[in-house]
Structures are given as C-alpha cells and as structure tokens.
CSV table of C-alpha atoms and ligand atoms in Angstrom, one decimal:
chain,number,residue,atom,x,y,z
A,1,MET,CA,-29.6,20.1,15.1
A,2,GLU,CA,-32.8,19.5,17.0
A,3,PHE,CA,-35.9,20.1,14.9
A,4,LYS,CA,-37.1,23.0,17.1
A,5,GLU,CA,-33.7,24.6,17.0
A,6,THR,CA,-33.6,24.3,13.2
A,7,VAL,CA,-37.0,26.0,12.9
A,8,ASN,CA,-36.1,28.7,15.4
A,9,ASN,CA,-32.7,29.3,13.8
A,10,ARG,CA,-34.1,29.8,10.3
A,11,HIS,CA,-34.5,33.5,9.6
A,12,SER,CA,-34.0,35.6,6.5
A,13,VAL,CA,-30.3,36.6,6.0
A,14,ARG,CA,-29.6,39.6,3.8
A,15,ASP,CA,-25.8,39.5,3.5
A,16,PHE,CA,-23.7,36.4,2.7
A,17,LYS,CA,-20.0,35.6,2.8
A,18,ASN,CA,-18.1,35.2,-0.4
A,19,GLN,CA,-17.8,31.4,0.3
A,20,SER,CA,-19.2,28.9,-2.2
A,21,ILE,CA,-21.4,25.9,-1.5
A,22,SER,CA,-20.7,22.6,-3.1
A,23,GLN,CA,-23.1,21.0,-5.6
A,24,LYS,CA,-23.1,17.9,-3.3
A,25,THR,CA,-24.5,20.0,-0.4
A,26,LEU,CA,-27.1,21.7,-2.6
A,27,THR,CA,-28.1,18.3,-4.1
A,28,GLU,CA,-28.6,16.9,-0.5
A,29,ILE,CA,-30.8,19.9,0.4
A,30,ILE,CA,-33.0,19.6,-2.7
A,31,LYS,CA,-33.2,15.8,-2.3
A,32,LEU,CA,-34.5,16.2,1.2
A,33,ALA,CA,-37.0,18.9,0.1
A,34,GLN,CA,-38.4,16.4,-2.5
A,35,LYS,CA,-40.0,14.7,0.5
A,36,SER,CA,-42.5,17.7,0.7
A,37,PRO,CA,-46.1,16.8,0.2
A,38,SER,CA,-48.0,17.8,-3.0
A,39,TRP,CA,-51.4,17.4,-4.5
A,40,VAL,CA,-51.7,13.7,-5.5
A,41,ASN,CA,-47.9,13.6,-5.4
A,42,SER,CA,-47.8,15.8,-8.5
A,43,GLN,CA,-44.4,17.3,-7.4
A,44,PRO,CA,-44.9,20.3,-9.6
A,45,TRP,CA,-41.6,22.0,-8.5
A,46,LYS,CA,-38.3,22.4,-10.3
A,47,ALA,CA,-35.1,23.9,-8.8
A,48,TYR,CA,-32.5,25.7,-10.9
A,49,VAL,CA,-29.4,26.8,-9.1
A,50,ALA,CA,-27.4,29.8,-10.3
A,51,MET,CA,-23.8,29.9,-9.2
A,52,GLY,CA,-20.4,31.2,-10.3
A,53,ASP,CA,-20.2,33.1,-13.6
A,54,THR,CA,-23.9,32.6,-14.4
A,55,LEU,CA,-24.9,34.1,-11.1
A,56,ASN,CA,-22.4,37.0,-11.6
A,57,GLU,CA,-24.0,37.7,-15.0
A,58,ILE,CA,-27.4,37.7,-13.4
A,59,LYS,CA,-26.3,40.1,-10.6
A,60,ASN,CA,-24.6,42.5,-13.1
A,61,GLU,CA,-27.8,42.7,-15.1
A,62,TYR,CA,-29.9,43.3,-12.0
A,63,VAL,CA,-27.6,46.0,-10.8
A,64,LYS,CA,-27.9,47.7,-14.3
A,65,ARG,CA,-31.7,47.6,-14.0
A,66,ALA,CA,-31.9,48.5,-10.3
A,67,SER,CA,-34.0,51.6,-10.9
A,68,GLU,CA,-36.5,49.7,-13.1
A,69,LYS,CA,-39.9,48.4,-11.9
A,70,GLY,CA,-40.0,44.6,-11.8
A,71,ASN,CA,-42.4,42.4,-13.8
A,72,PRO,CA,-42.4,39.1,-11.9
A,73,ASP,CA,-44.4,36.1,-13.2
A,74,PHE,CA,-46.6,36.4,-10.0
A,75,PRO,CA,-47.9,39.9,-10.0
A,76,VAL,CA,-47.2,42.0,-6.9
A,77,MET,CA,-50.4,43.3,-5.2
A,78,HIS,CA,-50.4,46.9,-4.0
A,79,ARG,CA,-50.0,46.9,-0.2
A,80,LYS,CA,-53.4,48.8,0.2
A,81,ASP,CA,-55.2,45.8,-1.4
A,82,TRP,CA,-54.0,43.3,1.3
A,83,SER,CA,-56.2,42.5,4.3
A,84,LEU,CA,-55.9,45.0,7.1
A,85,ALA,CA,-54.3,42.4,9.4
A,86,ALA,CA,-51.6,41.7,6.8
A,87,GLN,CA,-51.0,45.4,6.2
A,88,GLU,CA,-50.5,45.9,9.9
A,89,ASN,CA,-48.0,43.1,10.1
A,90,MET,CA,-46.1,44.5,7.1
A,91,GLN,CA,-46.1,48.0,8.7
A,92,GLN,CA,-44.8,46.5,12.0
A,93,TRP,CA,-42.1,44.7,10.1
A,94,ARG,CA,-40.9,47.9,8.4
A,95,HIS,CA,-40.9,49.8,11.6
A,96,ASP,CA,-39.0,47.1,13.4
A,97,ILE,CA,-36.3,46.6,10.8
A,98,VAL,CA,-35.7,50.4,10.4
A,99,HIS,CA,-35.3,50.6,14.2
A,100,HIS,CA,-32.8,47.8,14.2
A,101,PHE,CA,-30.4,50.2,12.6
A,102,PRO,CA,-28.9,53.4,14.2
A,103,ASN,CA,-31.0,55.6,11.9
A,104,PHE,CA,-33.5,55.6,9.0
A,105,ASP,CA,-30.8,56.6,6.4
A,106,GLU,CA,-28.6,53.7,7.3
A,107,ALA,CA,-31.5,51.2,7.3
A,108,HIS,CA,-32.6,52.4,3.9
A,109,GLU,CA,-29.0,52.3,2.5
A,110,LYS,CA,-28.2,48.8,3.8
A,111,MET,CA,-31.6,47.3,2.8
A,112,SER,CA,-31.4,48.8,-0.7
A,113,SER,CA,-27.8,47.8,-1.2
A,114,ALA,CA,-28.5,44.2,-0.1
A,115,SER,CA,-31.5,43.9,-2.4
A,116,ILE,CA,-29.7,45.5,-5.4
A,117,HIS,CA,-26.8,43.1,-5.1
A,118,LEU,CA,-29.0,40.1,-4.6
A,119,PHE,CA,-27.8,39.8,-1.0
A,120,ASN,CA,-24.2,38.9,-2.3
A,121,SER,CA,-25.1,35.2,-2.0
A,122,PRO,CA,-22.9,32.6,-3.7
A,123,ALA,CA,-25.9,30.7,-5.0
A,124,ILE,CA,-29.6,31.3,-5.7
A,125,ILE,CA,-32.1,28.5,-6.0
A,126,PHE,CA,-34.8,29.5,-8.5
A,127,LEU,CA,-38.1,27.6,-8.1
A,128,THR,CA,-40.6,27.1,-10.9
A,129,ILE,CA,-43.9,25.3,-11.4
A,130,PRO,CA,-45.5,24.5,-14.8
A,131,LYS,CA,-47.6,27.3,-16.4
A,132,ASN,CA,-50.5,25.0,-16.5
A,133,SER,CA,-50.6,24.4,-12.8
A,134,SER,CA,-53.5,24.2,-10.3
A,135,SER,CA,-53.5,26.9,-7.6
A,136,TRP,CA,-52.7,24.0,-5.3
A,137,SER,CA,-49.3,23.8,-6.8
A,138,ILE,CA,-48.5,27.1,-5.2
A,139,PHE,CA,-49.1,25.4,-1.8
A,140,ASP,CA,-46.9,22.5,-2.9
A,141,VAL,CA,-44.0,24.7,-4.1
A,142,GLY,CA,-44.3,26.7,-0.8
A,143,SER,CA,-43.8,23.4,1.2
A,144,PHE,CA,-40.9,22.6,-1.1
A,145,ALA,CA,-39.3,26.0,-0.4
A,146,GLN,CA,-39.7,25.8,3.4
A,147,THR,CA,-38.1,22.3,3.5
A,148,ILE,CA,-35.2,23.6,1.4
A,149,MET,CA,-34.7,26.5,3.9
A,150,LEU,CA,-35.0,24.2,6.9
A,151,ALA,CA,-32.6,21.6,5.4
A,152,ALA,CA,-30.1,24.4,4.7
A,153,THR,CA,-30.4,25.7,8.3
A,154,ASP,CA,-29.8,22.2,9.5
A,155,LYS,CA,-26.5,22.3,7.6
A,156,GLY,CA,-25.4,25.6,9.1
A,157,LEU,CA,-26.4,27.5,5.9
A,158,ALA,CA,-28.6,30.6,5.8
A,159,THR,CA,-31.3,31.6,3.3
A,160,ILE,CA,-33.7,34.2,2.2
A,161,PRO,CA,-36.7,33.6,0.0
A,162,ASN,CA,-37.0,36.6,-2.2
A,163,TYR,CA,-39.0,38.5,-4.8
A,164,THR,CA,-36.0,40.6,-5.6
A,165,SER,CA,-34.2,37.9,-7.6
A,166,VAL,CA,-37.3,37.1,-9.7
A,167,LYS,CA,-38.4,40.6,-10.5
A,168,PHE,CA,-36.9,40.4,-14.0
A,169,PRO,CA,-37.9,36.8,-15.0
A,170,GLU,CA,-36.7,37.3,-18.6
A,171,VAL,CA,-33.2,37.6,-17.3
A,172,ILE,CA,-33.4,34.4,-15.3
A,173,ARG,CA,-35.2,32.6,-18.2
A,174,GLN,CA,-32.4,33.4,-20.6
A,175,ARG,CA,-29.4,32.9,-18.2
A,176,MET,CA,-30.8,29.7,-16.7
A,177,ASN,CA,-32.4,28.3,-19.9
A,178,LEU,CA,-35.8,27.9,-18.2
A,179,PRO,CA,-38.4,26.2,-20.3
A,180,ASP,CA,-41.0,28.5,-21.8
A,181,ASP,CA,-43.8,26.5,-20.1
A,182,GLU,CA,-42.7,27.1,-16.5
A,183,THR,CA,-43.6,30.0,-14.2
A,184,LEU,CA,-40.8,31.4,-12.1
A,185,VAL,CA,-42.1,31.5,-8.5
A,186,VAL,CA,-39.3,32.7,-6.2
A,187,GLY,CA,-35.6,32.8,-5.6
A,188,ILE,CA,-34.0,31.4,-2.5
A,189,SER,CA,-30.6,33.0,-1.9
A,190,ILE,CA,-28.4,30.6,0.1
A,191,GLY,CA,-24.9,30.7,1.7
A,192,TYR,CA,-23.0,31.4,4.8
A,193,PRO,CA,-24.1,34.5,6.8
A,194,THR,CA,-21.9,37.4,7.6
A,195,ASP,CA,-22.2,38.9,11.1
A,196,THR,CA,-23.3,42.3,9.9
A,197,THR,CA,-26.2,44.2,11.6
A,198,ILE,CA,-28.7,43.4,8.9
A,199,ASN,CA,-28.4,39.7,9.7
A,200,THR,CA,-29.1,40.0,13.4
A,201,PHE,CA,-32.7,41.2,12.9
A,202,GLN,CA,-35.3,38.8,14.0
A,203,SER,CA,-38.9,39.4,12.8
A,204,LYS,CA,-41.7,39.1,15.3
A,205,ARG,CA,-44.8,36.9,15.1
A,206,GLU,CA,-48.4,37.6,16.1
A,207,PRO,CA,-49.6,36.3,19.5
A,208,ILE,CA,-50.6,32.7,19.3
A,209,ASN,CA,-54.1,33.5,20.4
A,210,ASP,CA,-54.6,35.7,17.3
A,211,VAL,CA,-53.6,32.8,15.0
A,212,LEU,CA,-54.8,29.6,16.7
A,213,LYS,CA,-58.5,28.9,17.5
A,214,PHE,CA,-59.8,25.8,19.1
A,215,LYS,CA,-63.5,24.7,19.2
A,216,ASP,CA,-64.7,21.7,21.2
B,1,FMN,C1,-42.4,34.9,-1.1
B,1,FMN,C2,-41.4,35.8,-0.3
B,1,FMN,C3,-40.7,36.8,-0.9
B,1,FMN,C4,-39.8,37.6,-0.2
B,1,FMN,N1,-39.2,38.6,-0.8
B,1,FMN,C5,-38.3,39.3,-0.1
B,1,FMN,C6,-37.5,40.4,-0.7
B,1,FMN,O1,-37.6,40.6,-1.9
B,1,FMN,N2,-36.6,41.1,0.0
B,1,FMN,C7,-36.5,40.9,1.4
B,1,FMN,O2,-35.7,41.6,2.0
B,1,FMN,N3,-37.2,39.9,2.0
B,1,FMN,C8,-38.0,39.1,1.3
B,1,FMN,N4,-38.7,38.1,1.9
B,1,FMN,C9,-38.4,37.8,3.3
B,1,FMN,C10,-39.5,38.2,4.3
B,1,FMN,O3,-39.4,39.6,4.5
B,1,FMN,C11,-39.3,37.4,5.6
B,1,FMN,O4,-39.5,36.1,5.4
B,1,FMN,C12,-40.3,37.9,6.7
B,1,FMN,O5,-40.0,39.2,7.1
B,1,FMN,C13,-40.2,37.0,8.0
B,1,FMN,O6,-38.9,37.0,8.4
B,1,FMN,P1,-37.9,35.8,8.6
B,1,FMN,O7,-37.9,35.1,7.3
B,1,FMN,O8,-36.6,36.3,9.0
B,1,FMN,O9,-38.6,34.9,9.6
B,1,FMN,C14,-39.6,37.3,1.2
B,1,FMN,C15,-40.3,36.3,1.8
B,1,FMN,C16,-41.2,35.5,1.1
B,1,FMN,C17,-41.9,34.3,1.8
C-alpha cells in the first residue's frame, strides 16, 4: 500500500470479525513499530497482546462491570476542563457520529454495545510505559501506537486505540501479568473489520489553515 493510502485508510473501527490474527503478523507489526523515535532512544514502551481465552476472560469481566465508573491509570479530564477548541471538536465528533446512524437511539445502542464488548476484536494490544517515566515517554508511546496502527492498516487489518479497554487497569494487570512498576496507557483493539454502519463513519479534521501556521 502507498504511504498516503495507508494513512488515509486508517480510521477507528468499532466492530471486528470473529477471525483471529496470527502471532507472526502481530510480531511483524510490533517489530516495525519499534522503529518509532523516542527520547535518547529510551524505548519506554512495552506491548502485551491479549488473545483467545485470556481476552475472553477480560471481556467477560468488563461486561460484568459495564455500569461501573472506570479508574484508568491516566485520569480522564472532565470535558469542560479541555480547551474550547478541543471541546468544539469533541462536540462536532459526537454530532457527526450520531447523525451517521438513522436515529439517536440506534447510534447510542450501537456505540454502547461496541464499547461494552470491547469492539469484539480478536486481539487487544495493551501498551505500557514505566511508572517512573518522563512526560516525554507519553510522546514516545504515542509514536509507537501510531506506527502500530499504520503497520496494521498496511496489512489490511483495522484498529481502534481506546480508553474503554484500560478503564479497569487492575483487571488487565491481573490477567496479563503486568509488572507493578508499569503504567497502563492504552489498548489498541485490532482485527479484520465487519462492514457494519459503525465502521463506515469517517471523522472530520479541522481546516488546514487552523492547524498550520507559517512565518517567514
Ligand atoms: C487515546 C485514545 C483513546 C480513545 N478511546 C476511545 C474509546 O474509548 N472509544 C471509542 O469509541 N473511541 C476511542 N478513541 C478513538 C477516537 O474517537 C478516534 O481516534 C477519533 O475520533 C478520530 O477518528 P479516527 O481514529 O477514525 O481517525 C480513542 C482515541 C485515542 C487516541
């Protein structure tokens, strides 16, 4: 796939086929993502892949706790505390995704169900950084995550980075045997996309002139 096509094809998919991915393919993806830049090549990231019975156990626990408030390692900031520009983009996204469905109830039902069932993906890649990390490591693990998602797209796979799968970190810690000195950053659900409505949504981007400024 051409680079531009790979970047344009990547988008968040919220429903996956019941089709497993080989450990070989996942290893190739993570190996490529290891080429990501990091502060003094510190490579603070680790990737833990949940599949098969382990992932089913995680999904069952998450379904049981669906009505509980999450307590992720990275706290979630209330939407009113974000910058106004970010709040507007988030509102626009909510409006657009709801209007992608025939009506509000269906949008709500499909989005909630996808989230509760961890998007039905056959694998989730959990990313961690050490607890004693510099803030710069968040930048580094972000680069690592984006390269994982692009490498997956290049192989015809789909992904969604998500908070949903890390909202109960104690469950992931226990099931994945995460070391105590690592912070759970994000989960990347990965697999082959179904052709359901939820997956045909394409989020918008701000006009380039609002993002890019030149000065001679
Ligand atoms: C750190 C992070 C956490 C996210 N968590 C969720 C989530 O819990 N549920 C969800 O539906 N989407 C989640 N997303 C996906 C975003 O909604 C999505 O990336 C954004 O709307 C842009 O759309 P795109 O990925 O299709 O380009 C998350 C994205 C990021 C980067």
